[in-house]
mmCIF file of C-alpha atoms in Angstrom:
data_model
loop_
_atom_site.group_PDB
_atom_site.id
_atom_site.type_symbol
_atom_site.label_atom_id
_atom_site.label_comp_id
_atom_site.label_asym_id
_atom_site.label_seq_id
_atom_site.Cartn_x
_atom_site.Cartn_y
_atom_site.Cartn_z
ATOM 1 C CA UNK A 659 3.810 -21.604 7.295
ATOM 2 C CA UNK A 660 2.815 -18.125 6.813
ATOM 3 C CA UNK A 661 -0.492 -17.365 4.539
ATOM 4 C CA UNK A 662 0.728 -16.211 1.120
ATOM 5 C CA UNK A 663 1.470 -12.649 0.734
ATOM 6 C CA UNK A 664 0.624 -11.337 -2.639
ATOM 7 C CA UNK A 665 -0.296 -7.560 -3.446
ATOM 8 C CA UNK A 666 -1.865 -6.798 -7.052
ATOM 9 C CA UNK A 667 -0.716 -3.205 -7.609
ATOM 10 C CA UNK A 668 -1.876 -2.111 -10.411
ATOM 11 C CA UNK A 669 -5.698 -2.852 -9.661
ATOM 12 C CA UNK A 670 -7.730 -2.399 -6.596
ATOM 13 C CA UNK A 671 -6.335 -5.304 -4.700
ATOM 14 C CA UNK A 672 -8.844 -7.742 -3.343
ATOM 15 C CA UNK A 673 -9.601 -7.529 0.205
ATOM 16 C CA UNK A 674 -11.737 -10.134 2.891
ATOM 17 C CA UNK A 675 -12.877 -13.624 1.329
ATOM 18 C CA UNK A 676 -12.146 -12.490 -1.941
ATOM 19 C CA UNK A 677 -8.238 -11.896 -0.937
ATOM 20 C CA UNK A 678 -8.667 -15.697 1.196
ATOM 21 C CA UNK A 679 -10.575 -17.195 -1.485
ATOM 22 C CA UNK A 680 -7.608 -16.371 -4.429
ATOM 23 C CA UNK A 681 -4.748 -16.733 -2.317
ATOM 24 C CA UNK A 682 -6.548 -20.405 -1.328
ATOM 25 C CA UNK A 683 -7.107 -20.685 -5.117
ATOM 26 C CA UNK A 684 -3.386 -20.933 -5.766
ATOM 27 C CA UNK A 685 -1.892 -22.738 -3.217
ATOM 28 C CA UNK A 686 -3.815 -25.619 -4.338
ATOM 29 C CA UNK A 687 -2.860 -25.337 -8.025
ATOM 30 C CA UNK A 688 0.738 -24.908 -6.606
ATOM 31 C CA UNK A 689 0.717 -27.890 -4.749
ATOM 32 C CA UNK A 690 -0.806 -29.976 -7.482
ATOM 33 C CA UNK A 691 1.271 -28.392 -10.337
ATOM 34 C CA UNK A 692 4.587 -30.004 -7.424
ATOM 35 C CA UNK A 693 2.563 -33.437 -7.265
ATOM 36 C CA UNK A 694 1.780 -33.389 -10.967
ATOM 37 C CA UNK A 695 5.240 -32.680 -12.252
ATOM 38 C CA UNK A 696 6.248 -35.818 -10.037
ATOM 39 C CA UNK A 697 3.071 -38.261 -11.314
ATOM 40 C CA UNK A 698 4.048 -37.598 -14.746
ATOM 41 C CA UNK A 699 8.316 -38.990 -13.730
ATOM 42 C CA UNK A 700 5.782 -42.014 -12.877
ATOM 43 C CA UNK A 701 3.825 -42.037 -15.812
ATOM 44 C CA UNK A 702 7.057 -41.837 -18.066
ATOM 45 C CA UNK A 703 8.628 -43.785 -15.961
ATOM 46 C CA UNK A 704 5.828 -46.471 -16.508
ATOM 47 C CA UNK A 705 6.040 -45.958 -20.223
ATOM 48 C CA UNK A 706 9.666 -46.880 -20.720
ATOM 49 C CA UNK A 707 9.373 -49.546 -18.111
ATOM 50 C CA UNK A 708 6.842 -51.093 -19.688
ATOM 51 C CA UNK A 709 8.402 -51.153 -23.277
ATOM 52 C CA UNK A 710 5.656 -49.328 -24.463
ATOM 53 C CA UNK A 711 7.981 -46.570 -25.707
ATOM 54 C CA UNK A 712 6.456 -46.570 -29.189
ATOM 55 C CA UNK A 713 3.631 -48.231 -28.409
ATOM 56 C CA UNK A 714 2.088 -44.735 -30.086
ATOM 57 C CA UNK A 715 4.679 -44.600 -32.888
ATOM 58 C CA UNK A 716 3.379 -40.749 -34.209
ATOM 59 C CA UNK A 717 3.811 -37.769 -32.653
ATOM 60 C CA UNK A 718 1.676 -36.002 -31.619
ATOM 61 C CA UNK A 719 -0.304 -38.454 -33.104
ATOM 62 C CA UNK A 720 -0.564 -41.775 -31.834
ATOM 63 C CA UNK A 721 -0.815 -43.349 -35.411
ATOM 64 C CA UNK A 722 -1.003 -42.088 -38.703
ATOM 65 C CA UNK A 723 -4.886 -41.678 -38.765
ATOM 66 C CA UNK A 724 -5.740 -40.488 -35.137
ATOM 67 C CA UNK A 725 -4.929 -39.175 -31.855
ATOM 68 C CA UNK A 726 -5.439 -41.589 -29.312
ATOM 69 C CA UNK A 727 -4.982 -45.830 -30.083
ATOM 70 C CA UNK A 728 -6.840 -47.787 -32.564
ATOM 71 C CA UNK A 729 -5.080 -50.870 -33.594
ATOM 72 C CA UNK A 730 -5.174 -54.123 -31.656
ATOM 73 C CA UNK A 731 -1.358 -55.115 -31.862
ATOM 74 C CA UNK A 732 -0.703 -51.481 -29.877
ATOM 75 C CA UNK A 733 -2.804 -53.152 -27.102
ATOM 76 C CA UNK A 734 -2.086 -51.770 -23.098
ATOM 77 C CA UNK A 735 1.306 -50.273 -24.956
ATOM 78 C CA UNK A 736 -0.448 -47.637 -26.922
ATOM 79 C CA UNK A 737 -2.685 -47.406 -23.758
ATOM 80 C CA UNK A 738 0.253 -46.874 -21.626
ATOM 81 C CA UNK A 739 2.331 -44.028 -24.137
ATOM 82 C CA UNK A 740 -1.282 -42.264 -24.830
ATOM 83 C CA UNK A 741 -1.729 -41.905 -21.486
ATOM 84 C CA UNK A 742 1.529 -40.034 -20.659
ATOM 85 C CA UNK A 743 0.818 -37.755 -23.667
ATOM 86 C CA UNK A 744 -2.595 -36.912 -21.780
ATOM 87 C CA UNK A 745 -0.790 -36.425 -18.368
ATOM 88 C CA UNK A 746 1.601 -34.110 -20.366
ATOM 89 C CA UNK A 747 -1.939 -32.093 -21.051
ATOM 90 C CA UNK A 748 -2.880 -32.189 -17.404
ATOM 91 C CA UNK A 749 0.340 -30.783 -16.371
ATOM 92 C CA UNK A 750 0.402 -28.241 -18.877
ATOM 93 C CA UNK A 751 -2.935 -26.902 -17.842
ATOM 94 C CA UNK A 752 -2.580 -26.778 -14.029
ATOM 95 C CA UNK A 753 0.890 -24.767 -15.375
ATOM 96 C CA UNK A 754 -0.695 -22.214 -17.134
ATOM 97 C CA UNK A 755 -3.855 -21.483 -13.783
ATOM 98 C CA UNK A 756 -0.901 -20.906 -11.972
ATOM 99 C CA UNK A 757 0.637 -18.195 -13.574
ATOM 100 C CA UNK A 758 -2.380 -16.435 -14.555
ATOM 101 C CA UNK A 759 -3.381 -16.738 -10.767
ATOM 102 C CA UNK A 760 0.240 -15.565 -10.086
ATOM 103 C CA UNK A 761 -0.415 -12.391 -12.907
ATOM 104 C CA UNK A 762 -3.757 -11.600 -11.295
ATOM 105 C CA UNK A 763 -2.346 -11.132 -7.851
ATOM 106 C CA UNK A 764 1.109 -9.336 -8.738
ATOM 107 C CA UNK A 765 0.793 -7.639 -12.393
ATOM 108 C CA UNK A 766 -2.859 -7.308 -12.538
ATOM 109 C CA UNK A 767 -5.419 -7.351 -15.753
ATOM 110 C CA UNK A 768 -3.003 -6.476 -18.242
ATOM 111 C CA UNK A 769 -1.133 -8.559 -17.389
ATOM 112 C CA UNK A 770 -3.397 -11.399 -17.845
ATOM 113 C CA UNK A 771 -4.492 -9.909 -21.280
ATOM 114 C CA UNK A 772 -1.237 -9.937 -22.560
ATOM 115 C CA UNK A 773 -0.244 -13.104 -21.610
ATOM 116 C CA UNK A 774 -3.347 -14.853 -22.716
ATOM 117 C CA UNK A 775 -2.525 -12.587 -26.151
ATOM 118 C CA UNK A 776 0.949 -13.525 -26.468
ATOM 119 C CA UNK A 777 -1.292 -17.301 -25.901
ATOM 120 C CA UNK A 778 -3.424 -16.941 -28.644
ATOM 121 C CA UNK A 779 -0.530 -15.498 -30.711
ATOM 122 C CA UNK A 780 1.623 -18.430 -30.140
ATOM 123 C CA UNK A 781 -0.870 -21.242 -31.191
ATOM 124 C CA UNK A 782 -1.638 -19.120 -34.499
ATOM 125 C CA UNK A 783 2.328 -18.355 -35.669
ATOM 126 C CA UNK A 784 2.469 -22.859 -34.779
ATOM 127 C CA UNK A 785 -0.640 -22.965 -37.249
ATOM 128 C CA UNK A 786 1.235 -21.243 -40.113
ATOM 129 C CA UNK A 787 4.318 -22.601 -39.391
ATOM 130 C CA UNK A 788 3.035 -26.122 -39.551
ATOM 131 C CA UNK A 789 1.194 -25.088 -43.120
ATOM 132 C CA UNK A 790 4.630 -24.088 -44.355
ATOM 133 C CA UNK A 791 5.988 -26.808 -43.262
ATOM 134 C CA UNK A 792 3.804 -29.451 -44.900
ATOM 135 C CA UNK A 793 3.857 -27.301 -47.616
ATOM 136 C CA UNK A 794 7.393 -27.670 -47.753
ATOM 137 C CA UNK A 795 7.280 -31.908 -47.429
ATOM 138 C CA UNK A 796 9.384 -31.203 -43.864
ATOM 139 C CA UNK A 797 8.770 -32.649 -40.391
ATOM 140 C CA UNK A 798 5.863 -29.987 -39.192
ATOM 141 C CA UNK A 799 4.756 -30.063 -35.708
ATOM 142 C CA UNK A 800 8.728 -29.671 -34.649
ATOM 143 C CA UNK A 801 8.721 -26.918 -36.355
ATOM 144 C CA UNK A 802 5.293 -25.695 -35.411
ATOM 145 C CA UNK A 803 6.339 -26.429 -31.403
ATOM 146 C CA UNK A 804 9.590 -24.759 -31.955
ATOM 147 C CA UNK A 805 7.053 -20.854 -32.930
ATOM 148 C CA UNK A 806 5.405 -22.192 -30.176
ATOM 149 C CA UNK A 807 7.875 -22.209 -27.616
ATOM 150 C CA UNK A 808 9.760 -18.881 -28.968
ATOM 151 C CA UNK A 809 5.561 -17.309 -28.519
ATOM 152 C CA UNK A 810 6.469 -18.912 -24.608
ATOM 153 C CA UNK A 811 9.565 -16.882 -24.172
ATOM 154 C CA UNK A 812 8.436 -14.276 -25.490
ATOM 155 C CA UNK A 813 5.495 -13.925 -23.657
ATOM 156 C CA UNK A 814 7.867 -14.379 -20.158
ATOM 157 C CA UNK A 815 10.131 -11.419 -21.162
ATOM 158 C CA UNK A 816 7.440 -9.567 -21.444
ATOM 159 C CA UNK A 817 5.393 -10.481 -18.343
ATOM 160 C CA UNK A 818 8.548 -10.380 -16.081
ATOM 161 C CA UNK A 819 9.125 -6.237 -17.363
ATOM 162 C CA UNK A 820 4.902 -5.535 -16.719
ATOM 163 C CA UNK A 821 5.709 -6.810 -13.537
ATOM 164 C CA UNK A 822 6.701 -4.666 -10.302
ATOM 165 C CA UNK A 823 5.726 -7.350 -7.156
ATOM 166 C CA UNK A 824 6.600 -10.484 -6.826
ATOM 167 C CA UNK A 825 8.829 -11.311 -9.596
ATOM 168 C CA UNK A 826 10.258 -14.660 -8.411
ATOM 169 C CA UNK A 827 6.834 -15.855 -8.083
ATOM 170 C CA UNK A 828 6.268 -15.059 -12.027
ATOM 171 C CA UNK A 829 9.813 -15.890 -13.139
ATOM 172 C CA UNK A 830 9.242 -19.808 -11.594
ATOM 173 C CA UNK A 831 5.506 -19.924 -12.429
ATOM 174 C CA UNK A 832 7.131 -19.261 -16.640
ATOM 175 C CA UNK A 833 9.600 -21.293 -15.958
ATOM 176 C CA UNK A 834 7.465 -24.754 -15.275
ATOM 177 C CA UNK A 835 5.299 -24.104 -18.542
ATOM 178 C CA UNK A 836 8.309 -22.691 -20.646
ATOM 179 C CA UNK A 837 9.190 -26.449 -19.384
ATOM 180 C CA UNK A 838 6.170 -28.066 -20.107
ATOM 181 C CA UNK A 839 6.217 -26.371 -23.833
ATOM 182 C CA UNK A 840 9.884 -27.584 -24.391
ATOM 183 C CA UNK A 841 9.146 -31.088 -22.730
ATOM 184 C CA UNK A 842 6.175 -32.150 -25.020
ATOM 185 C CA UNK A 843 8.363 -31.086 -28.256
ATOM 186 C CA UNK A 844 11.602 -32.906 -26.445
ATOM 187 C CA UNK A 845 8.638 -35.743 -25.940
ATOM 188 C CA UNK A 846 7.981 -35.384 -29.954
ATOM 189 C CA UNK A 847 11.878 -35.871 -31.254
ATOM 190 C CA UNK A 848 12.170 -38.640 -28.537
ATOM 191 C CA UNK A 849 9.656 -40.987 -30.489
ATOM 192 C CA UNK A 850 10.310 -39.278 -33.772
ATOM 193 C CA UNK A 851 14.012 -39.894 -32.599
ATOM 194 C CA UNK A 852 13.267 -43.853 -31.900
ATOM 195 C CA UNK A 853 13.747 -43.503 -28.320
ATOM 196 C CA UNK A 854 17.344 -42.351 -28.351
ATOM 197 C CA UNK A 855 18.542 -43.190 -24.728
ATOM 198 C CA UNK A 856 20.320 -40.173 -24.604
ATOM 199 C CA UNK A 857 17.645 -38.011 -25.619
ATOM 200 C CA UNK A 858 15.203 -39.886 -22.746
ATOM 201 C CA UNK A 859 17.858 -39.059 -20.469
ATOM 202 C CA UNK A 860 17.676 -35.804 -20.911
ATOM 203 C CA UNK A 861 13.670 -35.723 -20.969
ATOM 204 C CA UNK A 862 13.913 -37.445 -17.349
ATOM 205 C CA UNK A 863 16.191 -35.599 -16.432
ATOM 206 C CA UNK A 864 14.231 -32.121 -17.037
ATOM 207 C CA UNK A 865 11.227 -33.870 -16.091
ATOM 208 C CA UNK A 866 12.831 -33.985 -12.831
ATOM 209 C CA UNK A 867 14.015 -29.773 -12.977
ATOM 210 C CA UNK A 868 10.423 -29.156 -13.258
ATOM 211 C CA UNK A 869 9.847 -30.454 -10.456
ATOM 212 C CA UNK A 870 12.864 -29.004 -8.168
ATOM 213 C CA UNK A 871 10.681 -25.788 -9.617
ATOM 214 C CA UNK A 872 7.529 -26.027 -8.234
ATOM 215 C CA UNK A 873 9.274 -27.292 -5.882
ATOM 216 C CA UNK A 874 10.610 -23.684 -5.804
ATOM 217 C CA UNK A 875 7.653 -21.735 -6.518
ATOM 218 C CA UNK A 876 6.000 -23.770 -3.093
ATOM 219 C CA UNK A 877 8.464 -22.488 -0.970
ATOM 220 C CA UNK A 878 9.033 -18.961 -2.399
ATOM 221 C CA UNK A 879 5.066 -18.489 -2.802
ATOM 222 C CA UNK A 880 4.662 -18.735 1.529
ATOM 223 C CA UNK A 881 7.767 -17.023 2.333
ATOM 224 C CA UNK A 882 7.995 -13.650 2.907
ATOM 225 C CA UNK A 883 8.768 -11.004 0.333
ATOM 226 C CA UNK A 884 11.266 -9.200 0.095
ATOM 227 C CA UNK A 885 15.375 -8.901 0.663
ATOM 228 C CA UNK A 886 16.725 -12.232 2.149
ATOM 229 C CA UNK A 887 20.212 -12.643 4.634
ATOM 230 C CA UNK A 888 22.439 -15.531 4.724
ATOM 231 C CA UNK A 889 20.412 -17.720 7.507
ATOM 232 C CA UNK A 890 24.243 -20.637 7.283
ATOM 233 C CA UNK A 891 27.498 -19.732 8.329
ATOM 234 C CA UNK A 892 30.001 -19.411 4.694
ATOM 235 C CA UNK A 893 31.365 -22.590 5.491
ATOM 236 C CA UNK A 894 27.801 -24.635 5.514
ATOM 237 C CA UNK A 895 26.672 -22.426 2.640
ATOM 238 C CA UNK A 896 29.726 -23.965 -0.016
ATOM 239 C CA UNK A 897 28.730 -27.522 1.271
ATOM 240 C CA UNK A 898 25.585 -27.908 0.583
ATOM 241 C CA UNK A 899 26.015 -26.532 -3.219
ATOM 242 C CA UNK A 900 28.767 -29.420 -2.986
ATOM 243 C CA UNK A 901 26.207 -31.624 -1.415
ATOM 244 C CA UNK A 902 24.000 -30.433 -4.719
ATOM 245 C CA UNK A 903 27.097 -31.098 -6.842
ATOM 246 C CA UNK A 904 26.999 -34.706 -5.494
ATOM 247 C CA UNK A 905 23.407 -35.601 -5.824
ATOM 248 C CA UNK A 906 23.397 -34.737 -9.975
ATOM 249 C CA UNK A 907 26.696 -36.624 -10.675
ATOM 250 C CA UNK A 908 25.204 -39.334 -8.445
ATOM 251 C CA UNK A 909 21.706 -38.278 -10.760
ATOM 252 C CA UNK A 910 23.140 -37.852 -14.042
ATOM 253 C CA UNK A 911 24.910 -41.342 -13.618
ATOM 254 C CA UNK A 912 21.603 -43.100 -12.796
ATOM 255 C CA UNK A 913 20.291 -41.517 -15.818
ATOM 256 C CA UNK A 914 22.802 -43.180 -17.505
ATOM 257 C CA UNK A 915 22.660 -46.794 -16.118
ATOM 258 C CA UNK A 916 19.050 -47.050 -16.655
ATOM 259 C CA UNK A 917 20.163 -46.009 -20.227
ATOM 260 C CA UNK A 918 22.101 -49.158 -20.198
ATOM 261 C CA UNK A 919 20.114 -51.361 -18.516
ATOM 262 C CA UNK A 920 17.157 -54.219 -19.337
ATOM 263 C CA UNK A 921 14.958 -50.976 -19.228
ATOM 264 C CA UNK A 922 14.972 -49.252 -23.310
ATOM 265 C CA UNK A 923 11.468 -48.820 -23.970
ATOM 266 C CA UNK A 924 10.651 -51.002 -26.396
ATOM 267 C CA UNK A 925 12.136 -54.265 -27.507
ATOM 268 C CA UNK A 926 14.032 -53.381 -30.643
ATOM 269 C CA UNK A 927 15.137 -50.288 -29.266
ATOM 270 C CA UNK A 928 19.468 -49.953 -28.672
ATOM 271 C CA UNK A 929 21.480 -48.435 -25.709
ATOM 272 C CA UNK A 930 24.026 -46.564 -25.723
ATOM 273 C CA UNK A 931 26.508 -49.600 -25.470
ATOM 274 C CA UNK A 932 27.906 -48.585 -21.927
ATOM 275 C CA UNK A 933 28.119 -51.665 -18.962
ATOM 276 C CA UNK A 934 25.282 -50.929 -17.257
ATOM 277 C CA UNK A 935 27.179 -53.290 -14.476
ATOM 278 C CA UNK A 936 30.309 -50.463 -13.997
ATOM 279 C CA UNK A 937 27.990 -47.819 -14.328
ATOM 280 C CA UNK A 938 25.849 -49.042 -11.481
ATOM 281 C CA UNK A 939 29.408 -49.718 -8.948
ATOM 282 C CA UNK A 940 29.964 -45.772 -10.718
ATOM 283 C CA UNK A 941 26.552 -44.726 -10.100
ATOM 284 C CA UNK A 942 27.275 -45.324 -5.967
ATOM 285 C CA UNK A 943 30.087 -43.494 -5.569
ATOM 286 C CA UNK A 944 29.194 -40.073 -5.670
ATOM 287 C CA UNK A 945 25.236 -41.438 -3.918
ATOM 288 C CA UNK A 946 27.392 -42.592 -1.052
ATOM 289 C CA UNK A 947 29.321 -39.149 -0.787
ATOM 290 C CA UNK A 948 26.014 -37.423 -0.835
ATOM 291 C CA UNK A 949 24.615 -39.909 1.809
ATOM 292 C CA UNK A 950 28.118 -39.040 3.946
ATOM 293 C CA UNK A 951 27.425 -35.015 2.702
ATOM 294 C CA UNK A 952 23.637 -35.278 3.557
ATOM 295 C CA UNK A 953 24.749 -36.668 7.619
ATOM 296 C CA UNK A 954 27.669 -34.258 8.195
ATOM 297 C CA UNK A 955 25.236 -31.154 7.168
ATOM 298 C CA UNK A 956 22.163 -32.598 9.029
ATOM 299 C CA UNK A 957 24.661 -33.230 12.161
ATOM 300 C CA UNK A 958 25.956 -29.675 11.824
ATOM 301 C CA UNK A 959 22.688 -28.162 11.836
ATOM 302 C CA UNK A 960 20.305 -29.871 14.702
ATOM 303 C CA UNK A 961 23.985 -28.746 16.504
ATOM 304 C CA UNK A 962 23.742 -24.753 15.471
ATOM 305 C CA UNK A 963 20.242 -24.672 15.670
ATOM 306 C CA UNK A 964 20.156 -23.741 11.965
ATOM 307 C CA UNK A 965 17.323 -22.224 9.895
ATOM 308 C CA UNK A 966 17.123 -25.602 7.091
ATOM 309 C CA UNK A 967 17.563 -28.695 9.411
ATOM 310 C CA UNK A 968 13.873 -29.661 9.748
ATOM 311 C CA UNK A 969 14.282 -29.891 5.403
ATOM 312 C CA UNK A 970 17.235 -31.619 5.765
ATOM 313 C CA UNK A 971 15.777 -34.352 7.782
ATOM 314 C CA UNK A 972 13.706 -34.934 4.844
ATOM 315 C CA UNK A 973 16.387 -34.446 3.018
ATOM 316 C CA UNK A 974 17.999 -37.719 4.525
ATOM 317 C CA UNK A 975 14.958 -39.914 4.871
ATOM 318 C CA UNK A 976 14.755 -39.683 1.146
ATOM 319 C CA UNK A 977 18.036 -40.677 0.503
ATOM 320 C CA UNK A 978 18.553 -42.830 3.273
ATOM 321 C CA UNK A 979 15.403 -44.722 1.229
ATOM 322 C CA UNK A 980 16.591 -44.739 -2.112
ATOM 323 C CA UNK A 981 20.316 -45.783 -2.020
ATOM 324 C CA UNK A 982 17.610 -48.806 0.269
ATOM 325 C CA UNK A 983 15.772 -49.401 -2.776
ATOM 326 C CA UNK A 984 18.811 -48.724 -5.170
ATOM 327 C CA UNK A 985 20.482 -51.751 -3.035
ATOM 328 C CA UNK A 986 17.680 -53.795 -3.356
ATOM 329 C CA UNK A 987 16.242 -52.862 -7.469
ATOM 330 C CA UNK A 988 20.105 -54.566 -7.824
ATOM 331 C CA UNK A 989 20.124 -57.203 -6.360
ATOM 332 C CA UNK A 990 17.013 -58.573 -7.474
ATOM 333 C CA UNK A 991 17.678 -58.130 -10.890
ATOM 334 C CA UNK A 992 16.240 -54.378 -11.569
ATOM 335 C CA UNK A 993 12.284 -55.434 -10.820
ATOM 336 C CA UNK A 994 10.618 -52.408 -13.095
ATOM 337 C CA UNK A 995 8.894 -51.497 -10.156
ATOM 338 C CA UNK A 996 11.693 -50.733 -8.220
ATOM 339 C CA UNK A 997 13.005 -48.981 -11.142
ATOM 340 C CA UNK A 998 10.092 -46.600 -11.278
ATOM 341 C CA UNK A 999 10.370 -46.084 -8.255
ATOM 342 C CA UNK A 1000 14.330 -45.055 -7.410
ATOM 343 C CA UNK A 1001 13.337 -42.388 -10.425
ATOM 344 C CA UNK A 1002 10.535 -41.106 -8.791
ATOM 345 C CA UNK A 1003 12.299 -40.775 -4.979
ATOM 346 C CA UNK A 1004 15.391 -39.219 -7.380
ATOM 347 C CA UNK A 1005 13.285 -36.210 -8.052
ATOM 348 C CA UNK A 1006 11.449 -35.554 -4.420
ATOM 349 C CA UNK A 1007 15.404 -36.178 -3.204
ATOM 350 C CA UNK A 1008 16.799 -33.628 -5.606
ATOM 351 C CA UNK A 1009 13.447 -31.220 -5.010
ATOM 352 C CA UNK A 1010 13.922 -31.417 -1.250
ATOM 353 C CA UNK A 1011 17.672 -30.581 -1.599
ATOM 354 C CA UNK A 1012 15.818 -27.456 -3.689
ATOM 355 C CA UNK A 1013 14.217 -26.507 -0.206
ATOM 356 C CA UNK A 1014 16.819 -27.174 1.456
ATOM 357 C CA UNK A 1015 19.117 -24.472 -0.320
ATOM 358 C CA UNK A 1016 15.924 -21.961 -0.101
ATOM 359 C CA UNK A 1017 16.147 -21.974 3.369
ATOM 360 C CA UNK A 1018 20.673 -21.520 3.143
ATOM 361 C CA UNK A 1019 18.706 -18.076 3.918
ATOM 362 C CA UNK A 1020 16.046 -15.735 5.224
ATOM 363 C CA UNK A 1021 13.657 -12.650 4.861
ATOM 364 C CA UNK A 1022 15.075 -9.397 6.618
ATOM 365 C CA UNK A 1023 11.945 -9.115 7.979
ATOM 366 C CA UNK A 1024 12.337 -12.629 10.589
ATOM 367 C CA UNK A 1025 15.817 -11.600 10.992
ATOM 368 C CA UNK A 1026 16.214 -11.278 15.202
#
């Protein structure tokens, strides 16, 4: 892959070793962001599959008196749930680092300071809202998180307006940070609603989408900037998007199937009433359609020597492994480890598909 090409128009551009260091740091943190978003799906799955969803009974505290597990009866469940919350903080710090590096390289110090000012203002607003909510005797933390989320959105809008170059990277970096804040709020709602299966499913899908966004950031980070043109025939692009629809349907039915199965996140949590056996079969139908569509795209791409052909091979491999694990877990009665692997593979399959779609176009400069 080519080196990252990002200019800094509002400050003197870095040159030589300094520029290489900044570019290397951005690439490292971008990869860490992708890995962290994938890992947190695994830790979130561990919470659910070990019955640790209510290992911490409160949010954002773990118990009414403590941020960390302190009760003996919480045991390993409290540790697993709290570990996932810690991972959320790690994901957030990495997302913030990526954002600040991108802003510094694309829009200069003014944009960085503006983002930090909005961050401090958002924290201050969250504290004020939290205090008022306590005085009004209403749930304080969700309202405080909502205020922080609004501040992040305002900062994102202003930052994008101040960015004259590589807005694609800035937008993607902000989406990841915004998503992390939103996910923290959704995670809290999940606990406060007693692990409502629909909210749990939404929580997982949101995490999966963030994996896709971080994958998209990596693709655009290494790609040449500027206008892009189609790199494939129109019919191939249409079939690729149909494949994406099949992938989305497969994932949705997979979430519903898991939400109806034995892994609720806690022994006392009610499922949403669907027949898990029937849903498992329904989930497999779009999965097989997806596999057939990806196979057709891959053959066509290699025959026609199209741009996304190598990444289609990656997608084929991910789906083959995913199908194999899915069949295996169904025959073995849904053991937690296989279900967890299936969840992580779904996010990686979606990420691979995202990369394929981004290779449907190429920079004008590379057109030959």
